[in-house]
Amino acid sequence: VLVGHTDAMGSLAGNIALSEARANAVRAFLINELGVSPAQVEAQGIGFLSPRATNDTEAGREANRRVEVVLATAG
């Protein structure tokens, strides 16, 4: 599962959409450029709900703009 994140600038709804788009861009790269099976990778966005760093500085906001990989087994 690819989980997209954002900084805390803007609305939650807008950031969830942005973070999902960010995760989908990584998913598309994995599928189209690296040949990963689409069934093997899912993309989700959670906006600014799980910050890695402070959103009070540009460096912190930059660190919060990311996509993380969460390994999961098929259920």
Coordinates of N, CA, C and O in Angstrom, one line a residue:
V1 N 0.9 -1.2 0.0 CA 0.0 0.0 0.0 C 0.9 1.2 0.0 O 1.8 1.4 0.8
L2 N 0.7 2.1 -0.9 CA 1.4 3.4 -1.0 C 0.5 4.4 -0.3 O -0.7 4.6 -0.6
V3 N 1.0 5.1 0.7 CA 0.3 6.1 1.5 C 0.9 7.5 1.2 O 2.0 7.7 1.6
G4 N 0.1 8.4 0.6 CA 0.5 9.7 0.3 C 0.2 10.6 1.5 O -0.7 10.5 2.2
H5 N 1.2 11.6 1.7 CA 1.1 12.6 2.8 C 1.3 13.9 2.2 O 1.9 14.1 1.2
T6 N 0.9 15.0 3.0 CA 1.1 16.4 2.6 C 1.5 17.2 3.8 O 1.5 16.7 5.0
D7 N 1.9 18.4 3.6 CA 2.0 19.3 4.7 C 0.7 19.8 5.1 O -0.3 19.4 4.6
A8 N 0.6 20.7 6.1 CA -0.7 21.2 6.7 C -1.2 22.5 6.1 O -2.1 23.1 6.6
M9 N -0.7 22.8 4.9 CA -1.2 24.1 4.3 C -2.4 23.7 3.5 O -2.4 22.8 2.7
G10 N -3.5 24.5 3.7 CA -4.7 24.2 2.9 C -5.7 23.4 3.7 O -5.5 23.0 4.8
S11 N -6.8 23.0 3.0 CA -7.9 22.3 3.7 C -7.6 20.8 3.7 O -6.7 20.3 3.0
L12 N -8.2 20.1 4.7 CA -8.0 18.7 4.8 C -8.5 18.0 3.5 O -7.8 17.1 3.0
A13 N -9.6 18.3 3.0 CA -10.2 17.7 1.7 C -9.2 17.9 0.6 O -8.9 16.9 -0.2
G14 N -8.7 19.1 0.4 CA -7.7 19.3 -0.6 C -6.4 18.6 -0.5 O -5.9 18.0 -1.4
N15 N -6.0 18.4 0.8 CA -4.7 17.7 1.0 C -4.9 16.2 0.9 O -4.0 15.5 0.5
I16 N -6.1 15.7 1.2 CA -6.3 14.3 1.0 C -6.3 14.0 -0.5 O -5.7 13.0 -1.0
A17 N -6.9 14.8 -1.3 CA -6.9 14.7 -2.8 C -5.5 14.8 -3.3 O -5.1 13.9 -4.1
L18 N -4.7 15.7 -2.8 CA -3.3 15.9 -3.3 C -2.5 14.7 -2.9 O -1.7 14.1 -3.6
S19 N -2.6 14.2 -1.6 CA -1.9 13.1 -1.2 C -2.2 11.8 -1.9 O -1.4 10.9 -2.2
E20 N -3.5 11.6 -2.3 CA -3.9 10.5 -3.1 C -3.3 10.5 -4.5 O -2.8 9.5 -5.0
A21 N -3.3 11.7 -5.0 CA -2.7 11.9 -6.4 C -1.2 11.6 -6.3 O -0.6 11.0 -7.2
R22 N -0.5 12.0 -5.2 CA 0.9 11.8 -5.0 C 1.1 10.3 -5.0 O 2.0 9.7 -5.6
A23 N 0.3 9.5 -4.2 CA 0.5 8.1 -4.1 C 0.2 7.4 -5.4 O 0.9 6.4 -5.8
N24 N -0.8 7.9 -6.2 CA -1.2 7.3 -7.5 C -0.1 7.6 -8.5 O 0.1 6.7 -9.4
A25 N 0.7 8.7 -8.4 CA 1.8 8.9 -9.3 C 2.9 7.9 -9.1 O 3.5 7.4 -10.0
V26 N 3.2 7.6 -7.8 CA 4.2 6.6 -7.5 C 3.7 5.2 -8.0 O 4.4 4.4 -8.6
R27 N 2.4 4.9 -7.8 CA 1.8 3.6 -8.3 C 2.0 3.5 -9.8 O 2.4 2.5 -10.3
A28 N 1.6 4.6 -10.5 CA 1.7 4.5 -12.0 C 3.2 4.3 -12.4 O 3.4 3.5 -13.3
F29 N 4.1 4.9 -11.7 CA 5.5 4.7 -12.0 C 5.9 3.2 -11.8 O 6.6 2.6 -12.7
L30 N 5.5 2.7 -10.7 CA 5.9 1.3 -10.4 C 5.3 0.3 -11.5 O 5.9 -0.6 -11.9
I31 N 4.0 0.6 -11.9 CA 3.4 -0.2 -12.9 C 3.9 0.0 -14.3 O 4.3 -1.0 -14.9
N32 N 4.0 1.2 -14.7 CA 4.4 1.5 -16.1 C 5.9 1.4 -16.4 O 6.3 1.1 -17.5
E33 N 6.7 1.8 -15.4 CA 8.1 1.8 -15.6 C 8.9 0.6 -15.1 O 9.9 0.2 -15.7
L34 N 8.3 0.0 -14.0 CA 9.0 -1.1 -13.4 C 8.3 -2.4 -13.6 O 8.8 -3.5 -13.1
G35 N 7.1 -2.4 -14.2 CA 6.4 -3.7 -14.5 C 5.8 -4.3 -13.3 O 5.4 -5.5 -13.4
V36 N 5.5 -3.6 -12.2 CA 4.8 -4.2 -11.1 C 3.3 -4.4 -11.5 O 2.7 -3.6 -12.2
S37 N 2.8 -5.6 -11.1 CA 1.4 -5.9 -11.3 C 0.5 -4.9 -10.6 O 0.6 -4.7 -9.4
P38 N -0.5 -4.4 -11.3 CA -1.4 -3.4 -10.7 C -2.2 -4.0 -9.5 O -2.5 -3.3 -8.5
A39 N -2.3 -5.3 -9.5 CA -3.0 -6.0 -8.4 C -2.2 -6.0 -7.1 O -2.7 -6.3 -6.0
Q40 N -0.9 -5.8 -7.2 CA 0.0 -5.8 -6.1 C 0.2 -4.5 -5.3 O 0.8 -4.5 -4.2
V41 N -0.3 -3.4 -5.9 CA -0.1 -2.1 -5.2 C -1.3 -1.3 -5.2 O -2.0 -1.1 -6.2
E42 N -1.6 -0.7 -4.1 CA -2.8 0.1 -3.9 C -2.3 1.5 -3.4 O -1.2 1.6 -2.8
A43 N -3.0 2.5 -3.8 CA -2.6 3.9 -3.4 C -3.7 4.5 -2.6 O -4.9 4.4 -2.9
Q44 N -3.3 5.2 -1.5 CA -4.3 5.9 -0.6 C -3.7 7.2 -0.2 O -2.4 7.4 -0.2
G45 N -4.5 8.2 0.2 CA -4.0 9.4 0.7 C -4.6 9.8 2.0 O -5.8 9.6 2.2
I46 N -3.8 10.3 2.9 CA -4.3 10.7 4.2 C -4.0 12.2 4.5 O -4.2 12.6 5.7
G47 N -3.6 12.9 3.5 CA -3.3 14.3 3.8 C -2.3 14.6 4.8 O -1.2 14.0 4.8
F48 N -2.6 15.6 5.7 CA -1.7 16.0 6.8 C -1.9 15.3 8.1 O -1.4 15.8 9.1
L49 N -2.7 14.2 8.1 CA -3.0 13.6 9.4 C -1.9 12.8 10.1 O -2.1 12.5 11.3
S50 N -0.8 12.6 9.4 CA 0.3 11.9 10.1 C 1.6 12.5 9.7 O 2.4 12.0 9.0
P51 N 1.9 13.7 10.3 CA 3.1 14.4 10.0 C 4.4 13.7 10.5 O 4.3 13.1 11.6
R52 N 5.4 13.9 9.8 CA 6.7 13.4 10.2 C 7.5 14.4 11.0 O 8.3 14.1 11.8
A53 N 7.2 15.7 10.6 CA 8.0 16.8 11.2 C 7.0 18.0 11.4 O 5.8 17.9 11.1
T54 N 7.5 19.0 12.0 CA 6.7 20.2 12.3 C 6.2 20.8 11.0 O 6.9 20.8 10.0
N55 N 5.1 21.4 11.0 CA 4.6 22.2 9.8 C 4.9 23.7 10.0 O 4.4 24.5 9.2
D56 N 5.6 24.0 11.0 CA 5.9 25.4 11.3 C 7.1 26.0 10.5 O 7.4 27.2 10.5
T57 N 7.9 25.1 9.9 CA 9.0 25.5 9.1 C 8.9 24.9 7.7 O 8.3 23.9 7.5
E58 N 9.6 25.5 6.7 CA 9.6 25.0 5.4 C 10.3 23.6 5.3 O 9.8 22.7 4.6
A59 N 11.3 23.4 6.1 CA 12.0 22.1 6.1 C 11.1 21.1 6.6 O 11.0 19.9 6.1
G60 N 10.3 21.4 7.7 CA 9.4 20.4 8.2 C 8.2 20.1 7.2 O 7.9 19.0 7.0
R61 N 7.7 21.2 6.6 CA 6.6 20.9 5.6 C 7.2 20.1 4.5 O 6.4 19.2 4.0
E62 N 8.4 20.3 4.0 CA 9.0 19.5 2.9 C 9.1 18.1 3.4 O 8.8 17.2 2.6
A63 N 9.5 17.8 4.6 CA 9.6 16.4 5.1 C 8.2 15.7 5.1 O 8.1 14.5 5.0
N64 N 7.2 16.5 5.3 CA 5.8 15.9 5.4 C 5.2 15.6 4.1 O 4.3 14.8 4.0
R65 N 5.8 16.1 3.0 CA 5.3 15.8 1.6 C 6.0 14.6 1.1 O 7.2 14.6 0.7
R66 N 5.3 13.4 1.2 CA 6.0 12.2 1.0 C 5.0 11.1 0.6 O 3.8 11.2 0.8
V67 N 5.5 9.9 0.1 CA 4.8 8.7 0.0 C 5.5 7.6 0.7 O 6.7 7.5 0.5
E68 N 4.8 6.9 1.6 CA 5.4 5.8 2.3 C 4.8 4.5 1.8 O 3.7 4.4 1.3
V69 N 5.6 3.5 1.9 CA 5.2 2.1 1.5 C 4.9 1.3 2.8 O 5.7 1.3 3.7
V70 N 3.7 0.8 2.9 CA 3.3 -0.1 4.0 C 3.1 -1.5 3.4 O 2.3 -1.7 2.5
L71 N 3.9 -2.4 3.9 CA 3.7 -3.8 3.4 C 2.5 -4.5 4.1 O 2.4 -4.4 5.3
A72 N 1.8 -5.1 3.2 CA 0.6 -5.8 3.7 C 0.5 -7.2 3.0 O 0.9 -7.3 1.9
T73 N -0.2 -8.1 3.6 CA -0.4 -9.4 3.0 C -1.8 -9.4 2.4 O -2.7 -8.8 2.9
A74 N -2.0 -10.2 1.4 CA -3.3 -10.3 0.8 C -4.2 -11.1 1.8 O -3.8 -12.0 2.4
G75 N -5.4 -10.6 1.9 CA -6.4 -11.1 2.9 C -7.2 -12.1 2.3 O -7.7 -13.1 2.2

